[in-house]
Short mmCIF file of C-alpha atoms in Angstrom, two decimals:
data_model
loop_
_atom_site.label_atom_id
_atom_site.label_comp_id
_atom_site.label_asym_id
_atom_site.label_seq_id
_atom_site.Cartn_x
_atom_site.Cartn_y
_atom_site.Cartn_z
CA MET A 1 6.16 39.02 0.72
CA VAL A 2 2.74 37.81 -0.33
CA GLU A 3 0.73 36.21 2.45
CA LEU A 4 -0.86 33.01 1.12
CA ASN A 5 -3.62 31.11 2.84
CA ALA A 6 -2.88 27.39 3.20
CA LEU A 7 -5.79 25.16 2.18
CA SER A 8 -6.11 21.57 3.34
CA ALA A 9 -6.29 18.80 0.72
CA CYS A 10 -10.03 18.29 1.18
CA ASP A 11 -10.95 21.94 1.70
CA GLY A 12 -14.54 22.50 0.63
CA LEU A 13 -15.14 18.75 0.15
CA LEU A 14 -15.60 17.48 3.70
CA PRO A 15 -17.20 16.60 6.03
CA VAL A 16 -19.78 14.30 4.40
CA GLU A 17 -22.47 12.37 6.25
CA HIS A 18 -24.74 9.58 5.05
CA GLY A 19 -26.96 8.21 7.83
CA ARG A 20 -24.69 6.64 10.43
CA LEU A 21 -21.56 7.07 8.34
CA THR A 22 -19.31 10.08 8.48
CA LEU A 23 -16.26 11.07 6.48
CA ARG A 24 -14.10 13.92 7.67
CA GLU A 25 -10.66 15.26 7.01
CA GLU A 26 -7.85 14.71 9.49
CA THR A 27 -4.96 17.06 10.17
CA LEU A 28 -1.97 15.07 11.32
CA GLY A 29 0.79 17.65 11.51
CA ALA A 30 3.97 16.57 9.76
CA ILE A 31 4.04 13.48 7.52
CA THR A 32 7.58 12.18 7.01
CA SER A 33 8.66 9.24 4.87
CA LEU A 34 11.37 7.09 6.49
CA ALA A 35 13.24 4.63 4.28
CA PRO A 36 16.05 2.91 6.22
CA PHE A 37 19.40 2.50 4.49
CA LYS A 38 20.83 -0.95 3.93
CA GLY A 39 21.37 -2.71 7.26
CA GLN A 40 20.01 0.24 9.26
CA GLY A 41 16.51 -1.04 10.07
CA LYS A 42 17.15 -1.92 13.71
CA ALA A 43 19.22 1.20 14.39
CA LEU A 44 16.49 3.39 12.90
CA SER A 45 13.83 1.68 15.02
CA ALA A 46 15.88 2.28 18.18
CA ALA A 47 16.48 5.94 17.28
CA LEU A 48 12.77 6.41 16.54
CA GLN A 49 11.89 4.87 19.88
CA ALA A 50 14.28 7.19 21.70
CA ALA A 51 13.26 10.36 19.88
CA HIS A 52 9.52 9.87 19.32
CA GLY A 53 8.40 6.92 21.49
CA VAL A 54 7.47 4.65 18.59
CA GLY A 55 9.48 1.93 16.88
CA PHE A 56 9.66 1.17 13.16
CA PRO A 57 6.46 -0.79 12.45
CA ALA A 58 6.28 -4.35 11.19
CA PRO A 59 4.58 -4.84 7.80
CA ASN A 60 0.81 -4.24 7.98
CA ARG A 61 1.06 -2.50 11.36
CA MET A 62 1.36 0.92 12.90
CA GLU A 63 3.01 1.95 16.15
CA VAL A 64 1.26 4.57 18.26
CA SER A 65 2.32 6.62 21.27
CA GLY A 66 0.02 9.48 22.25
CA ASP A 67 -0.29 11.83 19.26
CA VAL A 68 2.65 10.25 17.45
CA ALA A 69 2.28 7.35 15.04
CA CYS A 70 4.59 5.50 12.69
CA VAL A 71 2.75 3.54 10.00
CA TRP A 72 4.17 0.92 7.64
CA THR A 73 3.69 2.05 4.04
CA GLY A 74 5.75 -0.36 1.99
CA ARG A 75 8.90 -2.41 1.65
CA ASP A 76 11.50 -0.83 3.96
CA GLN A 77 9.36 2.29 4.28
CA ALA A 78 7.18 3.90 6.95
CA PHE A 79 5.58 7.29 7.58
CA LEU A 80 6.09 9.19 10.81
CA LEU A 81 2.83 11.01 11.53
CA GLY A 82 2.69 14.03 13.81
CA PRO A 83 6.01 15.47 14.95
CA GLN A 84 8.83 17.06 13.02
CA PRO A 85 11.38 14.23 12.67
CA ASP A 86 14.45 14.20 14.87
CA ALA A 87 17.46 15.41 12.87
CA GLY A 88 19.49 12.34 13.85
CA LEU A 89 17.23 10.00 11.84
CA GLY A 90 18.84 11.22 8.64
CA ALA A 91 21.97 9.20 9.41
CA MET A 92 20.04 5.92 9.19
CA ALA A 93 17.31 6.57 6.65
CA ALA A 94 16.19 8.66 3.73
CA VAL A 95 13.94 11.21 5.48
CA THR A 96 11.47 13.05 3.24
CA ASP A 97 8.88 15.65 4.20
CA GLN A 98 5.55 14.66 2.64
CA SER A 99 3.25 16.73 4.84
CA ASP A 100 1.44 18.50 2.00
CA ALA A 101 1.44 15.52 -0.36
CA TRP A 102 -1.37 13.50 1.19
CA ALA A 103 -5.11 13.77 1.65
CA VAL A 104 -6.00 12.17 4.98
CA VAL A 105 -9.60 11.25 5.76
CA LEU A 106 -11.35 9.35 8.55
CA LEU A 107 -14.30 7.09 7.78
CA SER A 108 -16.32 6.19 10.85
CA GLY A 109 -19.68 4.85 11.95
CA GLU A 110 -21.49 1.54 11.76
CA GLY A 111 -20.88 -0.02 8.35
CA ALA A 112 -17.59 1.70 7.57
CA GLU A 113 -16.10 -1.67 6.60
CA ASP A 114 -19.01 -2.28 4.21
CA VAL A 115 -18.20 0.99 2.46
CA LEU A 116 -14.59 0.04 1.90
CA ALA A 117 -15.55 -3.52 0.91
CA ARG A 118 -17.01 -1.95 -2.24
CA LEU A 119 -13.74 -0.24 -3.11
CA VAL A 120 -10.78 -2.06 -1.57
CA PRO A 121 -9.62 -5.66 -2.28
CA VAL A 122 -8.57 -6.32 1.35
CA ASP A 123 -10.68 -7.67 4.22
CA LEU A 124 -10.95 -4.71 6.62
CA ARG A 125 -13.43 -6.20 9.08
CA PRO A 126 -12.20 -5.98 12.70
CA ALA A 127 -11.42 -9.70 12.97
CA ALA A 128 -9.01 -9.49 10.04
CA PHE A 129 -8.00 -5.85 10.46
CA PRO A 130 -7.80 -5.02 14.19
CA LEU A 131 -6.78 -1.81 15.93
CA HIS A 132 -3.50 -0.40 14.56
CA ALA A 133 -3.46 -2.70 11.55
CA ALA A 134 -2.35 -0.86 8.42
CA VAL A 135 -2.26 -1.84 4.76
CA ARG A 136 -0.93 -0.39 1.57
CA THR A 137 -3.49 -1.21 -1.11
CA GLU A 138 -5.73 0.41 -3.69
CA LEU A 139 -9.12 2.10 -3.50
CA GLY A 140 -10.68 1.92 -6.92
CA HIS A 141 -7.50 2.42 -8.91
CA MET A 142 -5.93 4.82 -6.40
CA ALA A 143 -2.92 3.91 -4.30
CA VAL A 144 -3.87 4.32 -0.65
CA SER A 145 -2.67 3.55 2.84
CA ILE A 146 -5.44 2.43 5.22
CA MET A 147 -5.14 2.01 8.97
CA ARG A 148 -7.50 1.32 11.87
CA ILE A 149 -7.32 3.79 14.74
CA GLU A 150 -9.66 4.15 17.71
CA ALA A 151 -11.83 6.69 15.90
CA GLY A 152 -12.36 4.61 12.76
CA LEU A 153 -10.64 3.84 9.48
CA ARG A 154 -8.07 6.36 8.30
CA ILE A 155 -7.38 6.53 4.57
CA MET A 156 -4.42 8.36 3.06
CA ALA A 157 -4.33 9.07 -0.68
CA PHE A 158 -2.21 11.32 -2.88
CA ARG A 159 -3.34 14.91 -2.48
CA SER A 160 -3.92 15.28 -6.23
CA MET A 161 -6.60 12.56 -5.90
CA ALA A 162 -8.46 14.17 -2.96
CA ALA A 163 -11.62 15.02 -4.92
CA THR A 164 -11.76 11.53 -6.47
CA LEU A 165 -11.20 9.93 -3.07
CA VAL A 166 -14.06 11.88 -1.50
CA HIS A 167 -16.33 11.21 -4.49
CA GLU A 168 -15.70 7.44 -4.47
CA LEU A 169 -16.15 7.16 -0.71
CA SER A 170 -19.22 9.38 -0.62
CA ASP A 171 -20.95 7.35 -3.36
CA ALA A 172 -20.18 4.09 -1.57
CA MET A 173 -21.39 5.53 1.75
CA ALA A 174 -24.68 6.57 0.14
CA ALA A 175 -25.12 3.10 -1.38
CA VAL A 176 -24.42 1.30 1.92
CA GLU A 177 -26.79 3.65 3.76
CA ALA A 178 -29.54 3.14 1.14
CA ARG A 179 -29.22 -0.64 1.48
CA ARG A 180 -29.38 -0.41 5.27
CA ARG A 181 -32.63 1.55 5.05
CA LEU A 182 -34.17 -1.10 2.81
CA SER A 183 -33.35 -3.99 5.15
CA MET B 1 -6.74 -15.18 -8.29
CA ARG B 2 -4.77 -14.38 -5.17
CA ILE B 3 -1.01 -14.11 -4.72
CA PRO B 4 0.69 -14.81 -1.36
CA CYS B 5 3.03 -11.82 -1.03
CA PRO B 6 5.80 -12.78 1.43
CA ILE B 7 5.62 -9.30 3.00
CA CYS B 8 1.94 -8.26 2.85
CA GLY B 9 0.19 -11.64 3.00
CA THR B 10 -2.27 -13.08 0.49
CA ARG B 11 -3.67 -10.33 -1.72
CA ASP B 12 -6.00 -9.90 -4.65
CA ARG B 13 -4.60 -10.04 -8.17
CA ARG B 14 -5.69 -6.40 -8.75
CA GLU B 15 -2.84 -5.18 -6.56
CA PHE B 16 -0.21 -6.80 -8.81
CA TYR B 17 1.34 -5.97 -12.16
CA TYR B 18 2.35 -8.84 -14.43
CA GLN B 19 5.75 -8.55 -16.07
CA GLY B 20 6.46 -11.88 -17.76
CA ALA B 21 8.48 -15.06 -17.47
CA ALA B 22 10.88 -15.28 -14.54
CA SER B 23 13.57 -16.39 -17.02
CA MET B 24 14.19 -12.63 -17.43
CA LEU B 25 16.19 -12.89 -14.18
CA ASP B 26 18.70 -15.27 -15.82
CA ARG B 27 20.52 -12.62 -17.81
CA PRO B 28 23.33 -14.01 -20.00
CA ALA B 29 26.89 -12.72 -19.70
CA ALA B 30 27.63 -9.70 -21.88
CA GLU B 31 29.97 -11.73 -24.11
CA ALA B 32 27.56 -14.66 -24.52
CA PRO B 33 26.85 -15.80 -28.11
CA LEU B 34 24.17 -14.05 -30.14
CA GLU B 35 21.90 -17.15 -30.06
CA VAL B 36 21.92 -17.13 -26.25
CA TRP B 37 20.93 -13.47 -26.18
CA HIS B 38 18.28 -14.08 -28.83
CA ASP B 39 16.83 -16.89 -26.74
CA TYR B 40 16.89 -14.73 -23.58
CA LEU B 41 15.23 -11.74 -25.23
CA HIS B 42 12.70 -13.30 -27.59
CA LEU B 43 11.98 -16.99 -26.95
CA ARG B 44 9.52 -18.02 -24.25
CA ASP B 45 8.19 -21.38 -23.14
CA ASN B 46 4.43 -21.76 -23.16
CA PRO B 47 3.95 -24.57 -20.64
CA ALA B 48 0.74 -26.43 -19.89
CA GLY B 49 1.41 -26.82 -16.17
CA GLY B 50 3.90 -25.22 -13.82
CA THR B 51 5.29 -21.82 -14.74
CA ARG B 52 7.29 -19.09 -13.00
CA ASP B 53 6.38 -15.44 -13.57
CA LEU B 54 7.56 -12.06 -12.40
CA TRP B 55 4.88 -9.99 -10.69
CA TYR B 56 5.21 -6.56 -9.13
CA HIS B 57 3.20 -5.76 -6.00
CA ALA B 58 2.41 -2.30 -7.33
CA SER B 59 -0.42 -1.37 -4.98
CA GLY B 60 1.12 -3.04 -1.96
CA CYS B 61 4.66 -3.18 -0.62
CA GLY B 62 6.38 -2.52 -3.95
CA SER B 63 8.28 -5.82 -4.17
CA TRP B 64 9.12 -7.85 -7.24
CA LEU B 65 8.01 -11.45 -6.79
CA VAL B 66 8.60 -14.74 -8.54
CA VAL B 67 5.19 -16.43 -8.55
CA GLU B 68 4.84 -20.14 -9.26
CA ARG B 69 1.52 -21.17 -10.69
CA ASP B 70 -0.13 -23.84 -12.80
CA THR B 71 -1.51 -22.73 -16.16
CA VAL B 72 -3.83 -25.75 -16.35
CA THR B 73 -5.45 -25.64 -12.92
CA HIS B 74 -4.83 -21.89 -12.29
CA GLU B 75 -3.53 -22.86 -8.87
CA VAL B 76 -1.02 -20.40 -7.38
CA LEU B 77 1.66 -22.52 -5.74
CA GLY B 78 3.74 -19.87 -4.04
CA ALA B 79 5.61 -16.60 -4.28
CA ALA B 80 9.09 -15.49 -3.28
CA LEU B 81 10.88 -12.12 -3.16
CA VAL B 82 13.31 -11.50 -6.01
CA GLU B 83 15.48 -9.54 -3.57
CA ALA B 84 15.29 -9.74 0.21
CA CYS B 85 14.54 -6.58 2.17
CA ASP B 86 17.88 -5.07 3.06
CA ALA B 87 17.16 -2.73 5.95
CA ASP B 88 17.47 -5.46 8.59
#
């Protein structure tokens, strides 16, 4: 058996710093897509609560309990972030392991919202996008899921787009930092 | 242009994909006359005023929407889901 070394999605690309802004990779553990079957939304939410301490999130929200999070990612779909999913969830939802499919980065520091304002067509300032808000949107032309956690703004993009994601964000961070120095 | 997605809230036009007239939802019966099928497939109104279109929230929730808008004023009057969410 060949021993292979696992590389993270942003291996060799992060962290990046521009002035007060930092971009680093996050390691979340398991990422599991949950898509409730017809009529099973409430039952799935109750089973999630019992097994992992978080309910199925409302649109544009995430539920958090300790290291476990469940984030809304689309119509009748959410991602469980952290633990391996309880086997019983499969009776109520399509459960799909997506752990290696996503690049997950954290943008933090003063002006993080200004960086994303250059790339994302959603208002992500704290008044409109408070703690544990979560949107499915686009960054440039990339499909992304963005959520606000205590540490900053977490951005999830398809793993195949990791280098583009870091490039776009890094350029925007540099531009925001350059403008701050001028003012 | 912004579209009020019933699930995600009001979002920028960039997140949506335009499909065409909402009359595509009114599919004729299989045995309907050839003229009816011809009309359904090929003939479209081109109104100056209110129109109903199908839009797909591609970069958001992934819902098909019927969007009502005004082609003269460019006002977006509303949007509704083609199919309700079925998990609840």
